[in-house]
PDB file of C-alpha atoms in Angstrom:
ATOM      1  CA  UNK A   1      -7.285  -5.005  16.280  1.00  0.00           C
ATOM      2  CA  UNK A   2      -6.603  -6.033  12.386  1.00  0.00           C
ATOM      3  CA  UNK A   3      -9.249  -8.361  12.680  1.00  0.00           C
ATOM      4  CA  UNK A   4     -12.275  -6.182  13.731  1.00  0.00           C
ATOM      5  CA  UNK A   5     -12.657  -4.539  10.329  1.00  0.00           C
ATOM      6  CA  UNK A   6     -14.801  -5.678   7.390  1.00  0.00           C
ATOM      7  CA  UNK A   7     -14.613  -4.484   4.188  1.00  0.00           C
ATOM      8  CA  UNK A   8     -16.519  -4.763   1.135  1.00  0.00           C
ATOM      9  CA  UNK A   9     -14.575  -7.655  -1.285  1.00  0.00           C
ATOM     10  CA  UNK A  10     -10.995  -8.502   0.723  1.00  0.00           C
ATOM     11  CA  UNK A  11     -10.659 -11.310   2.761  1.00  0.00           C
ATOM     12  CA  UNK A  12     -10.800 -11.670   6.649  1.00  0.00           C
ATOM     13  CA  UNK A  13      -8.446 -13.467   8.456  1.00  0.00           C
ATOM     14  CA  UNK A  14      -7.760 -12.873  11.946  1.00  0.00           C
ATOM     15  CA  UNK A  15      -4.756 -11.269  11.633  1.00  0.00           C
ATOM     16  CA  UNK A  16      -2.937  -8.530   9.566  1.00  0.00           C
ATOM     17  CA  UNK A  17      -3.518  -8.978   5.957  1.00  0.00           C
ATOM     18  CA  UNK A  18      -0.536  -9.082   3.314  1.00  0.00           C
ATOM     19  CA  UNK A  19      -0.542  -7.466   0.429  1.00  0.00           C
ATOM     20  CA  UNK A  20       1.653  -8.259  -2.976  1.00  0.00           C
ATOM     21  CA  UNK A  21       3.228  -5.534  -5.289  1.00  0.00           C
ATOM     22  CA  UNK A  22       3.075  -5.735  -9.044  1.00  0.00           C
ATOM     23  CA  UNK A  23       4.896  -2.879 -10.882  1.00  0.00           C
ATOM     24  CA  UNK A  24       3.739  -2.688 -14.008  1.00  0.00           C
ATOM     25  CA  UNK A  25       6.329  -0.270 -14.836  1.00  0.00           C
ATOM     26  CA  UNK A  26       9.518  -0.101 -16.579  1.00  0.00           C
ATOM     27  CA  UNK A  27      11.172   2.053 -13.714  1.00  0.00           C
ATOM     28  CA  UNK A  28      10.442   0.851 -10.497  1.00  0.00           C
ATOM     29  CA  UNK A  29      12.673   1.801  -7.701  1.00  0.00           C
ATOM     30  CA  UNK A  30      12.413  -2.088  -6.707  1.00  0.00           C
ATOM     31  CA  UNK A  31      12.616  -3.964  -9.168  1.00  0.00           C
ATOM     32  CA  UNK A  32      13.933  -2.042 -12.111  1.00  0.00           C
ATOM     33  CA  UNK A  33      11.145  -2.777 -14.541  1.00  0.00           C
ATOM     34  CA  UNK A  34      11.233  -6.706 -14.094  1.00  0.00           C
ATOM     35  CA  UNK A  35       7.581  -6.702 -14.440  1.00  0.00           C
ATOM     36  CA  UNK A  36       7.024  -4.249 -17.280  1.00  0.00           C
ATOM     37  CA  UNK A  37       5.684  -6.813 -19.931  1.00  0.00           C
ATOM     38  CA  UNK A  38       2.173  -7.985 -19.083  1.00  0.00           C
ATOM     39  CA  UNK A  39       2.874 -11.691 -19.101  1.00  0.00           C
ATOM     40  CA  UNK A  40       5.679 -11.568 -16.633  1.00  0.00           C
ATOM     41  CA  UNK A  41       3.810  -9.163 -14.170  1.00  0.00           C
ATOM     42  CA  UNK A  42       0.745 -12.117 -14.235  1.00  0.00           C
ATOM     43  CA  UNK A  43       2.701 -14.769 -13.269  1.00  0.00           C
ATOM     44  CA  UNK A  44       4.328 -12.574 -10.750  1.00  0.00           C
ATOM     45  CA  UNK A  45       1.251 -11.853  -9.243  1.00  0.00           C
ATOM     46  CA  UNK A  46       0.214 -15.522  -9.088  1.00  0.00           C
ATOM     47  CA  UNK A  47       3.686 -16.583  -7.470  1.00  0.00           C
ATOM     48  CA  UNK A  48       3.025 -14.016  -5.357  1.00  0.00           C
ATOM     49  CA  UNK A  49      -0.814 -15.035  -4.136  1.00  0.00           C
ATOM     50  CA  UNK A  50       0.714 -18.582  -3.759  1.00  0.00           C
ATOM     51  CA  UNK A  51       3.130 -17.407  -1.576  1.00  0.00           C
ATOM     52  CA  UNK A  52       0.900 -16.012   0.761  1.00  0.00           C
ATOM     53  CA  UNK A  53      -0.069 -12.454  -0.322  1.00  0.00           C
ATOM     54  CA  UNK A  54      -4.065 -11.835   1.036  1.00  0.00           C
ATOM     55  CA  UNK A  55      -4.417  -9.267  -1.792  1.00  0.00           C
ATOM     56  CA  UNK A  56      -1.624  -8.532  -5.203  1.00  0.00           C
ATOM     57  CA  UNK A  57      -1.742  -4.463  -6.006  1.00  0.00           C
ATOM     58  CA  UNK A  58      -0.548  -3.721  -9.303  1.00  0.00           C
ATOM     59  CA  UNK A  59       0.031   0.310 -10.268  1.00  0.00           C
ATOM     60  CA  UNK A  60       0.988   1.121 -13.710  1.00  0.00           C
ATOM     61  CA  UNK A  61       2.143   4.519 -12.630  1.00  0.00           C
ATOM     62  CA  UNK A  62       6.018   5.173 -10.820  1.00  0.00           C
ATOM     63  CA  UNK A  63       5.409   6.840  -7.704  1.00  0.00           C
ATOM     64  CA  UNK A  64       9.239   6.924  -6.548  1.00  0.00           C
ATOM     65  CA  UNK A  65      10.769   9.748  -5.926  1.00  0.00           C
ATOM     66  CA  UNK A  66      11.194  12.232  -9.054  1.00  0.00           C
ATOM     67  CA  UNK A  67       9.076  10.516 -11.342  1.00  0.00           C
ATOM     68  CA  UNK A  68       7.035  11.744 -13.660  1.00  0.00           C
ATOM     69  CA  UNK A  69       3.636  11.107 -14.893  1.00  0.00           C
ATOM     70  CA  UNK A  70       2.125   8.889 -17.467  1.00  0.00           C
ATOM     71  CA  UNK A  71      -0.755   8.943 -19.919  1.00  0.00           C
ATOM     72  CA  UNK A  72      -4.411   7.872 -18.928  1.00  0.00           C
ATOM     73  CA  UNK A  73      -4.120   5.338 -22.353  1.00  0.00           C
ATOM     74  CA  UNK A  74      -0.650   4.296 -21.131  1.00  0.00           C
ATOM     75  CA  UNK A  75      -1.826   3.625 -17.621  1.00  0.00           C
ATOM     76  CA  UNK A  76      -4.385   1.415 -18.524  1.00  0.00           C
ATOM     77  CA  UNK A  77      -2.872  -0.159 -21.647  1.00  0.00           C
ATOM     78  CA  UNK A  78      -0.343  -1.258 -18.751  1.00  0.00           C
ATOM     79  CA  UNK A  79      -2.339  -2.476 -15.840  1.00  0.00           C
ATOM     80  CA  UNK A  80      -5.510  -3.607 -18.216  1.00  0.00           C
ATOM     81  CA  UNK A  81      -4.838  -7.051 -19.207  1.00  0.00           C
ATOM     82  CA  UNK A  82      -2.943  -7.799 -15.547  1.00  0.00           C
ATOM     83  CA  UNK A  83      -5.676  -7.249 -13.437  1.00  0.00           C
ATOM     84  CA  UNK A  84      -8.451  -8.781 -15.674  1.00  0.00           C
ATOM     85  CA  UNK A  85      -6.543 -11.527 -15.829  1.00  0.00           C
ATOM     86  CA  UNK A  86      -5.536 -12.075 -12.308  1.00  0.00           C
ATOM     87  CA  UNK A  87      -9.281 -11.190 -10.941  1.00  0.00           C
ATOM     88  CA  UNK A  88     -10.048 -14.041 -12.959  1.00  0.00           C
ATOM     89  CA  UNK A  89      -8.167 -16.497 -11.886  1.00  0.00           C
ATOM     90  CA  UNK A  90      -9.713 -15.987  -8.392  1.00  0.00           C
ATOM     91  CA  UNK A  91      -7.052 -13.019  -7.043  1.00  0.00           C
ATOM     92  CA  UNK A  92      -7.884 -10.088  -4.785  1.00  0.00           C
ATOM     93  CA  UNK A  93      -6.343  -7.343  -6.731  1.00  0.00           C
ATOM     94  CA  UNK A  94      -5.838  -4.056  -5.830  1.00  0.00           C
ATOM     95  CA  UNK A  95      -5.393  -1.112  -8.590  1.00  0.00           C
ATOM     96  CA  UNK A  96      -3.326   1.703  -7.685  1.00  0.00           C
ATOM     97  CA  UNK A  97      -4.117   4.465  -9.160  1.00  0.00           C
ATOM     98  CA  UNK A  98      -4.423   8.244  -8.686  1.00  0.00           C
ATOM     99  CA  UNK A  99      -6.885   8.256 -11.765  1.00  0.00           C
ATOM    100  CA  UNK A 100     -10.527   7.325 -11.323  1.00  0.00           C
ATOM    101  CA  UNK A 101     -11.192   6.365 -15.411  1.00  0.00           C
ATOM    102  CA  UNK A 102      -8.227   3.607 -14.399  1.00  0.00           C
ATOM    103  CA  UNK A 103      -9.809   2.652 -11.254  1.00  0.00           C
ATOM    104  CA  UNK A 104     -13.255   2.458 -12.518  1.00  0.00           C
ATOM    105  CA  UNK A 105     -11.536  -0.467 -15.654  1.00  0.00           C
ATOM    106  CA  UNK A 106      -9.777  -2.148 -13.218  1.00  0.00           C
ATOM    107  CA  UNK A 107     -12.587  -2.191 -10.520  1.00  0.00           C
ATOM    108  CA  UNK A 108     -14.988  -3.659 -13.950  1.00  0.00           C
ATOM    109  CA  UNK A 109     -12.341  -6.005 -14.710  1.00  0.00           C
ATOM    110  CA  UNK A 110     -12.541  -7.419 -10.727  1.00  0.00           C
ATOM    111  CA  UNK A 111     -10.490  -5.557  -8.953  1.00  0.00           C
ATOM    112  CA  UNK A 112     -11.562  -5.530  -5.151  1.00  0.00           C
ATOM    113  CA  UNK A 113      -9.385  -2.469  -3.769  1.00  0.00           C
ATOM    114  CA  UNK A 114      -8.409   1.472  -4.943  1.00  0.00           C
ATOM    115  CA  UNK A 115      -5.471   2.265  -3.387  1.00  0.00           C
ATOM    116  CA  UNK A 116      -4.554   5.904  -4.088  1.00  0.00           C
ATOM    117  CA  UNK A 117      -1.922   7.449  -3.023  1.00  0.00           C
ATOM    118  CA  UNK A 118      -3.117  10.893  -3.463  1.00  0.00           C
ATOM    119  CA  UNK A 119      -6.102  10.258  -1.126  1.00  0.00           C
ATOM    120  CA  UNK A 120      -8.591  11.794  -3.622  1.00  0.00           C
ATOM    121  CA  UNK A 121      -6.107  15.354  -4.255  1.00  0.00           C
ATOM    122  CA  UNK A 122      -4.990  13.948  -7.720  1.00  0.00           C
ATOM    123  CA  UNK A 123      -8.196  13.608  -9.351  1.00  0.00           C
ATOM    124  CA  UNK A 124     -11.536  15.479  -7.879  1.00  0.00           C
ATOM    125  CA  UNK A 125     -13.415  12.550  -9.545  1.00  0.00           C
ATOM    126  CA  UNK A 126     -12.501   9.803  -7.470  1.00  0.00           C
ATOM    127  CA  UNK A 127     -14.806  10.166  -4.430  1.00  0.00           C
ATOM    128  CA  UNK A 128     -17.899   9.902  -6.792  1.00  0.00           C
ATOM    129  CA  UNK A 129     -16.409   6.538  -8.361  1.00  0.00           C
ATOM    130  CA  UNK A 130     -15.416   5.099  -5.020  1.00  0.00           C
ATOM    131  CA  UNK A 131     -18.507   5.684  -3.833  1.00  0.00           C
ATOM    132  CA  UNK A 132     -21.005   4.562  -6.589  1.00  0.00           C
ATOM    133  CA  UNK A 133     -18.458   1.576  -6.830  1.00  0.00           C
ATOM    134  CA  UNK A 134     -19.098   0.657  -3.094  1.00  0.00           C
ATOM    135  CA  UNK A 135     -15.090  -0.670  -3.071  1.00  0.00           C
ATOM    136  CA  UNK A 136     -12.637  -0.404  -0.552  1.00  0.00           C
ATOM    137  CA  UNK A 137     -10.662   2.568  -0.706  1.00  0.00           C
ATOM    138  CA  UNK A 138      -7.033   3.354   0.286  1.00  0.00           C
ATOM    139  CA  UNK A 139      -6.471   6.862   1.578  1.00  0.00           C
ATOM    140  CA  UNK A 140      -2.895   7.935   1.571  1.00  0.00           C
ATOM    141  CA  UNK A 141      -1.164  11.180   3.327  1.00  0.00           C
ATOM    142  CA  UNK A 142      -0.187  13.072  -0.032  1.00  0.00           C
ATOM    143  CA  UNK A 143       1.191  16.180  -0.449  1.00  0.00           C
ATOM    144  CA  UNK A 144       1.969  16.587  -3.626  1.00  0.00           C
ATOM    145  CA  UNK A 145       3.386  14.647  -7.146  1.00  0.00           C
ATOM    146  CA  UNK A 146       6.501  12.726  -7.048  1.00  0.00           C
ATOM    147  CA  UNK A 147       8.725  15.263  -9.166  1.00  0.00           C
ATOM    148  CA  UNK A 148       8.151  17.723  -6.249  1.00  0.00           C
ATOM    149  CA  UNK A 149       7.017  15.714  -3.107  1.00  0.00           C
ATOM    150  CA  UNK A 150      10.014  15.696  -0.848  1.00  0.00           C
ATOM    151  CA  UNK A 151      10.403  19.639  -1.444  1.00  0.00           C
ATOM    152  CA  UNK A 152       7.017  19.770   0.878  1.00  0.00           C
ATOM    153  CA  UNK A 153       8.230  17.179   3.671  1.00  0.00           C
ATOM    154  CA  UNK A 154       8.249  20.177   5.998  1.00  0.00           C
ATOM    155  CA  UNK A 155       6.722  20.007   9.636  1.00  0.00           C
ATOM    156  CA  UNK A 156       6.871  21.572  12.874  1.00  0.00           C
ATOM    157  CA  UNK A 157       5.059  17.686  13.982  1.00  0.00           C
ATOM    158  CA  UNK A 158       5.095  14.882  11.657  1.00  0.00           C
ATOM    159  CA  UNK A 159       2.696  12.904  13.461  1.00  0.00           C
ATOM    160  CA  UNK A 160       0.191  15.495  14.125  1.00  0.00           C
ATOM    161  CA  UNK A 161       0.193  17.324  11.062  1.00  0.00           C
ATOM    162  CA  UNK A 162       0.043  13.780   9.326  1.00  0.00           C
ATOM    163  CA  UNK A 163      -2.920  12.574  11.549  1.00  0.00           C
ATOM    164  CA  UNK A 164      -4.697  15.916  10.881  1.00  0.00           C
ATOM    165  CA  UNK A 165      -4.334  15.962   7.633  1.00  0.00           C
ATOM    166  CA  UNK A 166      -5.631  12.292   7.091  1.00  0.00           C
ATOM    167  CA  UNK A 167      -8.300  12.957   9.664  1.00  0.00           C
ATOM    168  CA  UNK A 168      -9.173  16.247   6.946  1.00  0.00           C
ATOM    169  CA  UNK A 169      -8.851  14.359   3.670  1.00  0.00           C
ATOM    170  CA  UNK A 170     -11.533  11.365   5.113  1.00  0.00           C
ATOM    171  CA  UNK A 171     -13.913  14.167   6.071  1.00  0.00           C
ATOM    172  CA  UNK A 172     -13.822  15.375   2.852  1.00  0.00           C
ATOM    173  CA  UNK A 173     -13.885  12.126   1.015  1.00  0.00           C
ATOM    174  CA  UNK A 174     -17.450  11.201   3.184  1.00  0.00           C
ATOM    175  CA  UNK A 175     -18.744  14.163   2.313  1.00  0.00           C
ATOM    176  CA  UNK A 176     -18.399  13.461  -0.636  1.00  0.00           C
ATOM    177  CA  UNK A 177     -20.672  10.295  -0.492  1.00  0.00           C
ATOM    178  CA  UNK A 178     -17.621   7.549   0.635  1.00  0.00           C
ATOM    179  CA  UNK A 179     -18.760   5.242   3.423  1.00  0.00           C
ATOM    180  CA  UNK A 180     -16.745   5.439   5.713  1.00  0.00           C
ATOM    181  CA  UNK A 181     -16.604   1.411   6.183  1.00  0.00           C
ATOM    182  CA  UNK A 182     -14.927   1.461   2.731  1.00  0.00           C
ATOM    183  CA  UNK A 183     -12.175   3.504   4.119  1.00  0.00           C
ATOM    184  CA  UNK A 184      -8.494   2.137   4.805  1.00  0.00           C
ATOM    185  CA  UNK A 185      -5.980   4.727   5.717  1.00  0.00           C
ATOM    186  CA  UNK A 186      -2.069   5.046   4.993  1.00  0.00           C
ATOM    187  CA  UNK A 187      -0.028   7.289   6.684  1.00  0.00           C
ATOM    188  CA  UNK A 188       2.362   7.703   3.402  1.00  0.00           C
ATOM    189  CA  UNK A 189       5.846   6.259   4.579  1.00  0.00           C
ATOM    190  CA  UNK A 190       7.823   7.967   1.857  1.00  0.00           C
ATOM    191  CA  UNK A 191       6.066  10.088   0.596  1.00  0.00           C
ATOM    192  CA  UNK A 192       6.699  13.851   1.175  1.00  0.00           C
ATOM    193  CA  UNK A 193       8.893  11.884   4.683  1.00  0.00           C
ATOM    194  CA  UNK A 194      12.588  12.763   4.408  1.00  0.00           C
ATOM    195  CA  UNK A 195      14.744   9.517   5.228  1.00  0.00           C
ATOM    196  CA  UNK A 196      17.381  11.918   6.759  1.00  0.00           C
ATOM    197  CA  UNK A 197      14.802  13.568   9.080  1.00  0.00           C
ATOM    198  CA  UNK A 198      13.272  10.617  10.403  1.00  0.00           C
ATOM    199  CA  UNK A 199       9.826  11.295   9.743  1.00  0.00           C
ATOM    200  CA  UNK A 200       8.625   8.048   8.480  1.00  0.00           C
ATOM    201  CA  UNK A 201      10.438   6.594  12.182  1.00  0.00           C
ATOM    202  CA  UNK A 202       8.361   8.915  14.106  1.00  0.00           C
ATOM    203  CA  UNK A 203       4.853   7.422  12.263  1.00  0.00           C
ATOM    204  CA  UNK A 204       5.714   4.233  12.991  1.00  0.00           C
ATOM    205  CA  UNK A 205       6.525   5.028  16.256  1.00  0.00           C
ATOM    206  CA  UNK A 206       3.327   6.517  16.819  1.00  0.00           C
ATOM    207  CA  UNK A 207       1.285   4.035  15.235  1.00  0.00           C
ATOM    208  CA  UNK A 208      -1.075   3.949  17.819  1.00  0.00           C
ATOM    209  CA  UNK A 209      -2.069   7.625  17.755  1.00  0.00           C
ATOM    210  CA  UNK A 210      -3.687   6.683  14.326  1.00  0.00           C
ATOM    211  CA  UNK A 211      -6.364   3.979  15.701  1.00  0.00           C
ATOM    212  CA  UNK A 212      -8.503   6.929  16.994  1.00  0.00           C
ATOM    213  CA  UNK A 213      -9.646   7.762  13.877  1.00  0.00           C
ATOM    214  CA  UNK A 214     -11.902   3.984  13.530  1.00  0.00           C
ATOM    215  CA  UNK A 215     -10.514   2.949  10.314  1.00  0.00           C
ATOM    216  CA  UNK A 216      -7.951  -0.490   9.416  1.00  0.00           C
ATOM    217  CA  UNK A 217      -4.195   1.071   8.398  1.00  0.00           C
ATOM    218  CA  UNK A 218      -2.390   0.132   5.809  1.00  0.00           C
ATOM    219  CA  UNK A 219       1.563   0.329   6.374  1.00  0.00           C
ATOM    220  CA  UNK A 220       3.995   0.692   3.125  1.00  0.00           C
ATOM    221  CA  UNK A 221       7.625   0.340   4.104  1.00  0.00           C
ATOM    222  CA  UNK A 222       8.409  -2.127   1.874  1.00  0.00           C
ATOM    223  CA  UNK A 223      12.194  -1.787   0.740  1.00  0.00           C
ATOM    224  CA  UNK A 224      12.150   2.148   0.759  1.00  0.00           C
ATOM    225  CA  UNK A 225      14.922   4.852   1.498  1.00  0.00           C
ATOM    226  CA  UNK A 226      14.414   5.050   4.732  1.00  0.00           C
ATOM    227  CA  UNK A 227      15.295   1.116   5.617  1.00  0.00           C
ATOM    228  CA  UNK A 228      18.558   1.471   3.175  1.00  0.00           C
ATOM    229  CA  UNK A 229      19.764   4.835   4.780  1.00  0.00           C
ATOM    230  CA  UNK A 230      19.115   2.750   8.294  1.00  0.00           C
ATOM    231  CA  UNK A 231      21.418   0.332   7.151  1.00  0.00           C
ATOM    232  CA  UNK A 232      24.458   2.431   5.321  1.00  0.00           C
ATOM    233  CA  UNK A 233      27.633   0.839   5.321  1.00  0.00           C
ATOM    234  CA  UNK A 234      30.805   1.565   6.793  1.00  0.00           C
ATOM    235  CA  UNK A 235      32.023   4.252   4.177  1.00  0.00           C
ATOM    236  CA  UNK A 236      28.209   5.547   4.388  1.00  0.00           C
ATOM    237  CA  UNK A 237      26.577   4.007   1.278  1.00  0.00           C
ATOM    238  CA  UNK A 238      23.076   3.688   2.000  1.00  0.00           C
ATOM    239  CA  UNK A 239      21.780   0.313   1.592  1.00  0.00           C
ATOM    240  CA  UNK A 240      19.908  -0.302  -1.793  1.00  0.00           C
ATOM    241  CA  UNK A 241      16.282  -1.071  -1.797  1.00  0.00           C
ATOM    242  CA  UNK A 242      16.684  -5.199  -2.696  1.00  0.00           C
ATOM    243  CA  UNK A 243      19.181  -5.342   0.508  1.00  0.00           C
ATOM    244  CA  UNK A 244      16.384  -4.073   3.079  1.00  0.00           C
ATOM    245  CA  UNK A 245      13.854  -7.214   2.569  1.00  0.00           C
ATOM    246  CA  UNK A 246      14.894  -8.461   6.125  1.00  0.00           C
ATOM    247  CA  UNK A 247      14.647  -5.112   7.855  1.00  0.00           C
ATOM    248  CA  UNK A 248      11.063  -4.786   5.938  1.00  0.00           C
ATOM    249  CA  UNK A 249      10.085  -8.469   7.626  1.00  0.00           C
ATOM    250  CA  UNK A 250      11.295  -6.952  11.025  1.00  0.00           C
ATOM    251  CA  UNK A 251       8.984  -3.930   9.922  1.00  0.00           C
ATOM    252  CA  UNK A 252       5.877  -6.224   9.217  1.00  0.00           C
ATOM    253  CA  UNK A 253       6.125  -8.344  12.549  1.00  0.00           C
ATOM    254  CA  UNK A 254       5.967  -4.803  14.284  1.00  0.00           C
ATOM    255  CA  UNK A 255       3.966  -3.274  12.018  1.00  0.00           C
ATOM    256  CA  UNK A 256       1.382  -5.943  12.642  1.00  0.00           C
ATOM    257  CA  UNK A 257       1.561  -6.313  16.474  1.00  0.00           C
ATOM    258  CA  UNK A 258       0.787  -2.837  16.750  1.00  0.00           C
ATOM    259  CA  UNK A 259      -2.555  -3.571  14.661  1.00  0.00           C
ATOM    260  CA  UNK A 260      -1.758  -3.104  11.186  1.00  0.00           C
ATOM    261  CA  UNK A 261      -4.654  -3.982   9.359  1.00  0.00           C
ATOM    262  CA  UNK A 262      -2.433  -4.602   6.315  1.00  0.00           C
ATOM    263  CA  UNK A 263       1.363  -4.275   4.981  1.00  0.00           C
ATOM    264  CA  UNK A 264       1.942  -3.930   1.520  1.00  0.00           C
ATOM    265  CA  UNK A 265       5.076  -5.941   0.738  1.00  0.00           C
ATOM    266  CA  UNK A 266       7.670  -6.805  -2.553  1.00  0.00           C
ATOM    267  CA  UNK A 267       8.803 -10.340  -0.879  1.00  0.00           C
ATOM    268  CA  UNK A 268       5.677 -11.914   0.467  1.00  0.00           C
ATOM    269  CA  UNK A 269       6.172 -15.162   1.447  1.00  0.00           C
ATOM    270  CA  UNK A 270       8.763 -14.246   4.212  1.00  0.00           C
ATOM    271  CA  UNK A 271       6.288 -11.194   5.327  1.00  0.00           C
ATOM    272  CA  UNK A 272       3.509 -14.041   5.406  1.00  0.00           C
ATOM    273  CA  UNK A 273       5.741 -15.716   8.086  1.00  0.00           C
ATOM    274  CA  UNK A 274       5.875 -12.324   9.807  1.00  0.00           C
ATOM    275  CA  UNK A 275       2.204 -11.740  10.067  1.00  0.00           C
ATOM    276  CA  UNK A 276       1.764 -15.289  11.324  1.00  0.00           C
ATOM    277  CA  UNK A 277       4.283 -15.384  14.146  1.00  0.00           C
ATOM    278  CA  UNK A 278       2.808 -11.457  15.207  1.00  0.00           C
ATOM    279  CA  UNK A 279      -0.735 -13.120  15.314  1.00  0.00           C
ATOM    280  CA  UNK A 280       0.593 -15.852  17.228  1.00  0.00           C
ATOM    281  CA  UNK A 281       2.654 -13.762  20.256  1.00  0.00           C
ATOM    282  CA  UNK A 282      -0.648 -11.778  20.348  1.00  0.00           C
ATOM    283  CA  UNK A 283      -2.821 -14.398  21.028  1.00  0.00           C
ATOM    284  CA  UNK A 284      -0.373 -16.125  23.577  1.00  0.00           C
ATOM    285  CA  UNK A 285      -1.033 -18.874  20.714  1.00  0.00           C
ATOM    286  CA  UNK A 286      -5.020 -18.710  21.245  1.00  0.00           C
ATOM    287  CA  UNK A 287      -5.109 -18.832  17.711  1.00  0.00           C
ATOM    288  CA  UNK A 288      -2.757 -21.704  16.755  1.00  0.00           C
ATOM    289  CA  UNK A 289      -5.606 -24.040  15.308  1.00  0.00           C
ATOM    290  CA  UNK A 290      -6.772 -21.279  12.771  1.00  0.00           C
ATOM    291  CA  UNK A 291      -3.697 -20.305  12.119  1.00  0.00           C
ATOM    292  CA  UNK A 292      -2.398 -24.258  10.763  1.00  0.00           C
ATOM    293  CA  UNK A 293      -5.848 -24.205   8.792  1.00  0.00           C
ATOM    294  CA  UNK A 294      -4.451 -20.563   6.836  1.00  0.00           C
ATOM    295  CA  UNK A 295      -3.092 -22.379   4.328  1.00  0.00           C
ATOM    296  CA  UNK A 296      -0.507 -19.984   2.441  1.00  0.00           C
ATOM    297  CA  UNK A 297      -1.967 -19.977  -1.638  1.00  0.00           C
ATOM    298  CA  UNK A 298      -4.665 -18.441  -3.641  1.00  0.00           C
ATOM    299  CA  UNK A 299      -6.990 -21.314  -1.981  1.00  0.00           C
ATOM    300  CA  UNK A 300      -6.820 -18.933   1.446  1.00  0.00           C
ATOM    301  CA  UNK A 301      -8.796 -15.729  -0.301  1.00  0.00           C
TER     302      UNK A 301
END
């Protein structure tokens, strides 16, 4: 199923795509700011592409839990150099952004992807830059800002209400003048989801239910809460977020035999083998010859 969708700039390969994170931040929840100074987050984002990741997303922004928002100057003074610089050394870079002034840079400087996690509710301009841009466009189930978003992770059905409310927000984005072909939808694992009230389980669960709606899905569980509180301890620690990179390569082999289109992933090159070996028991191994010639490295994009 990952493999019947084409969209404008990303690569096609036969089988759910992987994509690379680059936080640009100095507070991420996984990787504590490693990445903060320009420089480093480059060459992270090449190791990464070499490792296997289809497309590298950098985000300038914190979008854990409880964080607050940045400047438009500090955004793009932070993500600026990073993705001209990785575009042009032959990268498929994704910006993610809530802002469209920062998408519309990066998407000048060669950036292929917007992947906003407000799904156009952050900033009403968006839909007319995504749109005159022609890009590929990440919708994500949003229901508010991070300083507040787990006060409105209240339903009566996660999975409905979720579905409906992405099924409402890519109305409204076409309307707006979006083809839908540039569309790639996210059901938000995380955000406004309570780890204690299993919501982001029940999406997964019911990934299915979310292939109605025609469009590729991008899946985000990459070392989040909900993995860690999975795996608490025996006095009831939850499990921090750089323990959970095997139980998000567990994630990504299901994630992707279900018909991800795409997971977006801090440790790629095990979550390449994931992808792989889900392609592979799909096929029954139809694909085995393709698959050898899918050389992990920038020289697969």
């Amino acid at each position: 199923m990952a493999s019947t969708y084409k969209l404008p700039g990303l690569p096609e390969q036969g089988r759910c795509l992987v994509m690379g994170v680059v936080n640009v931040t100095p507070d991420s929840f996984s990787d504590g700011g490693a990445y903060f100074d320009p420089k480093r987050a480059i060459e992270h984002g090449l190791r990464l592409a070499e490792e296997g990741a289809d497309i590298v997303d950098v985000g300038g922004e914190s979008t854990r839990p409880g964080a607050q928002r940045i400047s438009r100057d500090e955004e793009l003074r932070r993500v600026g150099p990073v993705v001209r610089e990785l575009s042009r050394q032959g990268v498929a870079v994704s910006i993610d952004t809530m802002r469209a002034e920062v998408a519309e840079y990066a998407v000048e400087a060669g950036a292929r992807l917007v992947n906003d996690v407000s799904g156009g509710l952050a900033d009403p301009s968006m839909a007319r830059l995504v749109a005159k841009a022609g890009v590929a466009y990440v919708l994500m189930h949003w229901r508010g800002h991070s300083h507040d978003m787990q006060n409105r992770a209240m339903y009566d059905d996660v999975v409905r209400e979720v579905h409906n409310e992405l099924r409402q927000r890519m109305e409204a984005m076409v309307d707006e003048g979006v083809d839908p072909d540039q569309i790639i939808l996210d059901p938000g694992l995380g955000f406004a989801k309570r780890p204690d009230r299993s919501h982001n389980w029940a999406l997964l669960s019911a990934l299915d239910t979310f292939h109605d709606m025609g469009r590729p899905l991008l899946i985000a569980g990459s070392r989040k809460r909900f993995l860690g509180r999975l795996l608490t301890d025996a006095e009831g620690t939850a499990r921090p977020s750089t323990g959970c990179d095997a139980a998000t390569v567990a994630l990504t082999t299901l994630a992707a035999d279900r018909g991800a289109w795409c997971v977006r992933v801090h440790d790629v090159r095990p979550n390449a083998d994931a992808v792989r070996v889900a392609s592979a028991w799909r096929s029954g191994g139809a694909d085995l010859d393709e698959g050898r010639a899918d050389v992990i490295g920038r020289g697969g994009l």
